[in-house]
PDB file of C-alpha atoms in Angstrom:
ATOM      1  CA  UNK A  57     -14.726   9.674   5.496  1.00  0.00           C
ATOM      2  CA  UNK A  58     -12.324  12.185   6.968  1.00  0.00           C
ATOM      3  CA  UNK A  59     -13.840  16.033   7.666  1.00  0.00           C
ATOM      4  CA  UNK A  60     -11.710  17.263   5.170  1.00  0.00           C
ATOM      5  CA  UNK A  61     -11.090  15.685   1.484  1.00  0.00           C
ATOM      6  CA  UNK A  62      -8.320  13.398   1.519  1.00  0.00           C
ATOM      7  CA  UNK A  63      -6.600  13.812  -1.787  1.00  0.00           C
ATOM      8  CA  UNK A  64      -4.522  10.266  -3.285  1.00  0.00           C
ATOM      9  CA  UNK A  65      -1.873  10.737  -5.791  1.00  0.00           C
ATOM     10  CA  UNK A  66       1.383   8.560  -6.928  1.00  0.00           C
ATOM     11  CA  UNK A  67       4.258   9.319  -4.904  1.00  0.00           C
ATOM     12  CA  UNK A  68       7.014  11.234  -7.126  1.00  0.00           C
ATOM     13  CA  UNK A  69      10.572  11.754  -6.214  1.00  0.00           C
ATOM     14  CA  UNK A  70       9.986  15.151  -4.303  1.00  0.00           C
ATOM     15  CA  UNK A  71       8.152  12.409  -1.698  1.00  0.00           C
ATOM     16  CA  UNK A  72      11.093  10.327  -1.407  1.00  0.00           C
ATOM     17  CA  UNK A  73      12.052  12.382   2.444  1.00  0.00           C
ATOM     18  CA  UNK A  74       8.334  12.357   3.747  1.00  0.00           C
ATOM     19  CA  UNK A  75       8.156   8.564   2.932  1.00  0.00           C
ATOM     20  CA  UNK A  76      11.181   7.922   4.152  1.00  0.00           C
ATOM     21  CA  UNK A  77      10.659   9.682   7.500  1.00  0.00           C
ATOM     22  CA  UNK A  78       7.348   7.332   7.634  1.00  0.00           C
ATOM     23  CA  UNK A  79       9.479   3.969   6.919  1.00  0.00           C
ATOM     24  CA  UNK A  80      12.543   4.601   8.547  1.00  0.00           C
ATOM     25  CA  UNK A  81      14.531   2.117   6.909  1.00  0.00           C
ATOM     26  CA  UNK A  82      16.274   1.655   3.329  1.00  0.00           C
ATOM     27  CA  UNK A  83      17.903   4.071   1.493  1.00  0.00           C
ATOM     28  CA  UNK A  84      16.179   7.408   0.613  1.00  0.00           C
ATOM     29  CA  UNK A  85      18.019   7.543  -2.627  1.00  0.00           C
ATOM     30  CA  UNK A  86      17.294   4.407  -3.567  1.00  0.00           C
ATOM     31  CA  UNK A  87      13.823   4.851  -2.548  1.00  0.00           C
ATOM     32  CA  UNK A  88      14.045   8.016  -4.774  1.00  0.00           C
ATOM     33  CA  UNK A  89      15.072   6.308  -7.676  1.00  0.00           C
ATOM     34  CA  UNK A  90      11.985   3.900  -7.364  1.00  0.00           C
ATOM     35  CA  UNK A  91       9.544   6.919  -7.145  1.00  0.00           C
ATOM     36  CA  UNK A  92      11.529   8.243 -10.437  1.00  0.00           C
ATOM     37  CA  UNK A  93      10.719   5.451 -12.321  1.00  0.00           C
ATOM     38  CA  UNK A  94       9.651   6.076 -15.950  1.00  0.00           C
ATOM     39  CA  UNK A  95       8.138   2.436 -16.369  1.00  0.00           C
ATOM     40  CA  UNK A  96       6.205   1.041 -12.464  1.00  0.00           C
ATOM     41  CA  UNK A  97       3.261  -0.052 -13.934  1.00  0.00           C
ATOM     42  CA  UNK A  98       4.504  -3.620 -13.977  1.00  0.00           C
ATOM     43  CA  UNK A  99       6.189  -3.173 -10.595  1.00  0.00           C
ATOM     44  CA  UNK A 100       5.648  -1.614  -7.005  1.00  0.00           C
ATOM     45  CA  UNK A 101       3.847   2.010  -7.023  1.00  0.00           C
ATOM     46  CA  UNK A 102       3.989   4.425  -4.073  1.00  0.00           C
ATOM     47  CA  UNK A 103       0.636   6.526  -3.602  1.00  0.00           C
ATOM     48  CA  UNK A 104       0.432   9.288  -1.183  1.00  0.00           C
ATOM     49  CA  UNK A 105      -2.864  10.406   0.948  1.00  0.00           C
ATOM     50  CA  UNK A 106      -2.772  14.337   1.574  1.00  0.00           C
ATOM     51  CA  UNK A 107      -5.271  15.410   4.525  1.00  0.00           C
ATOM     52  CA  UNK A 108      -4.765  19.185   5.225  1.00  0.00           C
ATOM     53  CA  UNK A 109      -2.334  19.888   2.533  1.00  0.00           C
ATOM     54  CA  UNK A 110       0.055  17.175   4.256  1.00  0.00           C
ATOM     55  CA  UNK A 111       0.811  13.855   3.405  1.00  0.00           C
ATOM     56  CA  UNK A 112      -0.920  11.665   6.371  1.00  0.00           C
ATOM     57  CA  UNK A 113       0.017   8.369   4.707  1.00  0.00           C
ATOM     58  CA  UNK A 114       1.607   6.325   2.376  1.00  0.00           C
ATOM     59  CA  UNK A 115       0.889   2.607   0.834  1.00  0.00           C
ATOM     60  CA  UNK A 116       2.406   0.765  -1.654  1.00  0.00           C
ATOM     61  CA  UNK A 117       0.687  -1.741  -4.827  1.00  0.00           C
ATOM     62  CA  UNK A 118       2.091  -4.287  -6.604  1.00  0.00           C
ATOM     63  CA  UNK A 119      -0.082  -5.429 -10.049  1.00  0.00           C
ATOM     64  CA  UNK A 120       0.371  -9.509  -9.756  1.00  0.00           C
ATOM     65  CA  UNK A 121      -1.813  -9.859 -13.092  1.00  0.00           C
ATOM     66  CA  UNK A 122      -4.228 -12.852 -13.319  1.00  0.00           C
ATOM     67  CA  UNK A 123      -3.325 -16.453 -12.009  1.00  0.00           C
ATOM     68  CA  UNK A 124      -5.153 -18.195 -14.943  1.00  0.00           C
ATOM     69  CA  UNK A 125      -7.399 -16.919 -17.716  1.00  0.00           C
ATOM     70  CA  UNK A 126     -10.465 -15.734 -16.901  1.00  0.00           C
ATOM     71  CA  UNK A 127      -9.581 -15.227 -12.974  1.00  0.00           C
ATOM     72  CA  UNK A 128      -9.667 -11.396 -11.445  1.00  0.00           C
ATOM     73  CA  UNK A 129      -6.882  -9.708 -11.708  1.00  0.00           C
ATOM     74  CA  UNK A 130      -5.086  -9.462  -8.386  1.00  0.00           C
ATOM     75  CA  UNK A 131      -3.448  -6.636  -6.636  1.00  0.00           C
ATOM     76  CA  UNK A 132      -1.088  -6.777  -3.635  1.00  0.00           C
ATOM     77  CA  UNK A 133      -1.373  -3.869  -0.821  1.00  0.00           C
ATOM     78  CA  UNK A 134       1.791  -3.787   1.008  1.00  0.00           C
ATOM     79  CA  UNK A 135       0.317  -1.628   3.673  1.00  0.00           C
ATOM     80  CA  UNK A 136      -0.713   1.423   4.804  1.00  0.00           C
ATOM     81  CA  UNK A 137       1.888   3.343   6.659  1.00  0.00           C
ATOM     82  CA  UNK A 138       0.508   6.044   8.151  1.00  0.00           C
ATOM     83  CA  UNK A 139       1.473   9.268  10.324  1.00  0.00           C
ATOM     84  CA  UNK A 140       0.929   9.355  13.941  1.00  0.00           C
ATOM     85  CA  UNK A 141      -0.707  12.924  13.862  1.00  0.00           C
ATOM     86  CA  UNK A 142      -3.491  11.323  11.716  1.00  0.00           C
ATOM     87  CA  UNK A 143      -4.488   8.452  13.888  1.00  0.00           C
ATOM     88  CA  UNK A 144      -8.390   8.186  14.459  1.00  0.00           C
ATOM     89  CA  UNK A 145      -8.986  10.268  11.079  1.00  0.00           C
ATOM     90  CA  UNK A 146     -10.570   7.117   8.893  1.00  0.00           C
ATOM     91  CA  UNK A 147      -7.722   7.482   7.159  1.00  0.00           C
ATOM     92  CA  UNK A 148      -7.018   4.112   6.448  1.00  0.00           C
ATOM     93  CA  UNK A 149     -11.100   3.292   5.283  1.00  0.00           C
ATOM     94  CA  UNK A 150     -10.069   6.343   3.106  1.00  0.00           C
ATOM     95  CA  UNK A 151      -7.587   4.527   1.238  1.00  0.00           C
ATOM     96  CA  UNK A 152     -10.066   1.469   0.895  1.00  0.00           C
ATOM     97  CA  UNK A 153     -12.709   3.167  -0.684  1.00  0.00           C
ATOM     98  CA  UNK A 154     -10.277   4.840  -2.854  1.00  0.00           C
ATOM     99  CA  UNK A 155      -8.930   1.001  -4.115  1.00  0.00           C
ATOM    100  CA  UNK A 156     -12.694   0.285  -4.531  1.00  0.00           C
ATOM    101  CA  UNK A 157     -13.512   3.102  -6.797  1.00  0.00           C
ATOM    102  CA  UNK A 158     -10.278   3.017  -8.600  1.00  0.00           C
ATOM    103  CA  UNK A 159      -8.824  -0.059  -9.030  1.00  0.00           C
ATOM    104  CA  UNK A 160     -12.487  -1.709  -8.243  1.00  0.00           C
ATOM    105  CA  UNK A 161     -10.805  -3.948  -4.714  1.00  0.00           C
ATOM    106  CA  UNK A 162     -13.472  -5.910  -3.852  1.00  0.00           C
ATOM    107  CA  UNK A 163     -15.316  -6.059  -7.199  1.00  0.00           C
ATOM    108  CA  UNK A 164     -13.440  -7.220 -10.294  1.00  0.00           C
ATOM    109  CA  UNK A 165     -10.225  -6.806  -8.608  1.00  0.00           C
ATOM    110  CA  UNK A 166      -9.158  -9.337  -5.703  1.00  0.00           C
ATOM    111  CA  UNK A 167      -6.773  -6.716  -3.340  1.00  0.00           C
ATOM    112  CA  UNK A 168      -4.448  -9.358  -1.424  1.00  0.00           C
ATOM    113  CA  UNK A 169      -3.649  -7.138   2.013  1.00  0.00           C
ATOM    114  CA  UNK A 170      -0.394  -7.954   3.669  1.00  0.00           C
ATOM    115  CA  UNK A 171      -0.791  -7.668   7.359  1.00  0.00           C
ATOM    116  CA  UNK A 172       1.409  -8.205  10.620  1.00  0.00           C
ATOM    117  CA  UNK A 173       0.537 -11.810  11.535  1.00  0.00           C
ATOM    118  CA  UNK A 174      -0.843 -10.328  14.890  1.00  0.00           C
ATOM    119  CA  UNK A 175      -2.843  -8.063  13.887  1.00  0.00           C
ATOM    120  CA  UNK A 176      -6.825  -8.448  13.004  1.00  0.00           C
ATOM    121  CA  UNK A 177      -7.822  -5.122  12.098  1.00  0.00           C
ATOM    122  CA  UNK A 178     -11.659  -4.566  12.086  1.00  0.00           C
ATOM    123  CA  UNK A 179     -11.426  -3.021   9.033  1.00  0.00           C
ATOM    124  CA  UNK A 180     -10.659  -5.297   7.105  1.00  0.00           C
ATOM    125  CA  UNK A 181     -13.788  -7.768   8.492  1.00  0.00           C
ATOM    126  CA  UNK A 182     -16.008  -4.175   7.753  1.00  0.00           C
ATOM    127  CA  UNK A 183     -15.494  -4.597   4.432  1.00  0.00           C
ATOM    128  CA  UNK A 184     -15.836  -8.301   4.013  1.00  0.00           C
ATOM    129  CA  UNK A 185     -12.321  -9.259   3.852  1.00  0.00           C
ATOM    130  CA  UNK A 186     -10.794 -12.718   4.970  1.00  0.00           C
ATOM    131  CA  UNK A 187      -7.963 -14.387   5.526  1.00  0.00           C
ATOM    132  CA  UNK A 188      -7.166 -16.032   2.872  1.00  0.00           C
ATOM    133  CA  UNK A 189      -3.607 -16.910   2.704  1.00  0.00           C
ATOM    134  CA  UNK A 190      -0.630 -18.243   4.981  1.00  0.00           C
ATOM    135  CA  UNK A 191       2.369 -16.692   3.848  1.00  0.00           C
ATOM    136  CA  UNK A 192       6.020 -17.462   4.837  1.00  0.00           C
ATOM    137  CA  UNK A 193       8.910 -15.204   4.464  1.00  0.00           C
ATOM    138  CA  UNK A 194      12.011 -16.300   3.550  1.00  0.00           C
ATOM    139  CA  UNK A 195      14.236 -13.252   5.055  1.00  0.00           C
ATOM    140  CA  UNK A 196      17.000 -11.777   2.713  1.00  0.00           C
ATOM    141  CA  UNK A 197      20.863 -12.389   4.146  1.00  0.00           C
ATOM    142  CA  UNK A 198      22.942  -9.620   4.463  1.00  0.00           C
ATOM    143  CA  UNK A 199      25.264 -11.143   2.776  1.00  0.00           C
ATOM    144  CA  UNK A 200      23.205 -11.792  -0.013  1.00  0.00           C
ATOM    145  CA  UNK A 201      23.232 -15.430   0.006  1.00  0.00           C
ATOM    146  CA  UNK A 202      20.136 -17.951   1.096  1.00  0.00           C
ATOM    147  CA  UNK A 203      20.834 -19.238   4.487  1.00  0.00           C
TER     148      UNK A 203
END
């Protein structure tokens, strides 16, 4: 854990330039209007980490629900994006104790962690994690239309 607290809430529209500045890409009004929304819980949901009354990171869940009766629910991490100032502050074991106590990752709860393909992180072998997928993307056009 951190010296200090770190605080987690969901990200609300007044976030929308501090997560934007740690993304730098999209649209900050769109991203705006997604932090605005009335009804995420079946959709993607911004949470913010505060360390020293300032945000140090931001990640992003998406509920995917159970894949047959019975089965643990599953939950998708997007990732962890966090601020260069808070580098080498646990920050990111923060978060995953948070997921276990909240959302009970690693318990009832499978958490499905996207990761760049390159990366290992010990982390994620700390606290029993494997790989468990291949994924492929299938990139979105500019134009809008599949390639």
């Amino acid at each position: 854990m951190t010296g200090q607290r770190a605080r987690f809430r969901r990200a609300v529209p007044d976030d929308a330039d501090t997560l934007w500045s740690l993304y730098l890409c999209g649209d900050r009004d769109e991203l705006a209007w997604r932090l605005a929304g009335a009804d995420m819980e079946r959709s993607t949901v911004y949470h913010v980490v505060e360390l020293d009354r300032e945000v140090a990171a931001v990640f992003a869940l998406t509920e995917l629900g159970r894949l047959r009766p019975g089965s643990p629910r599953r939950v998708l991490l997007h990732e962890i994006k966090l601020k260069p100032s808070f580098r080498g502050r646990n920050v990111p074991e923060d978060v995953f104790t948070w997921l276990a106590q909240t959302i009970g990752a690693g318990g009832e709860t499978d958490l499905i962690v996207l990761a760049p393909p390159v990366e290992n992180p010990p982390l994620m072998a700390d606290r029993g994690m494997v790989k468990a997928y291949h994924a492929f993307k299938w990139p979105a056009s500019a134009e809008g239309v599949p390639s």
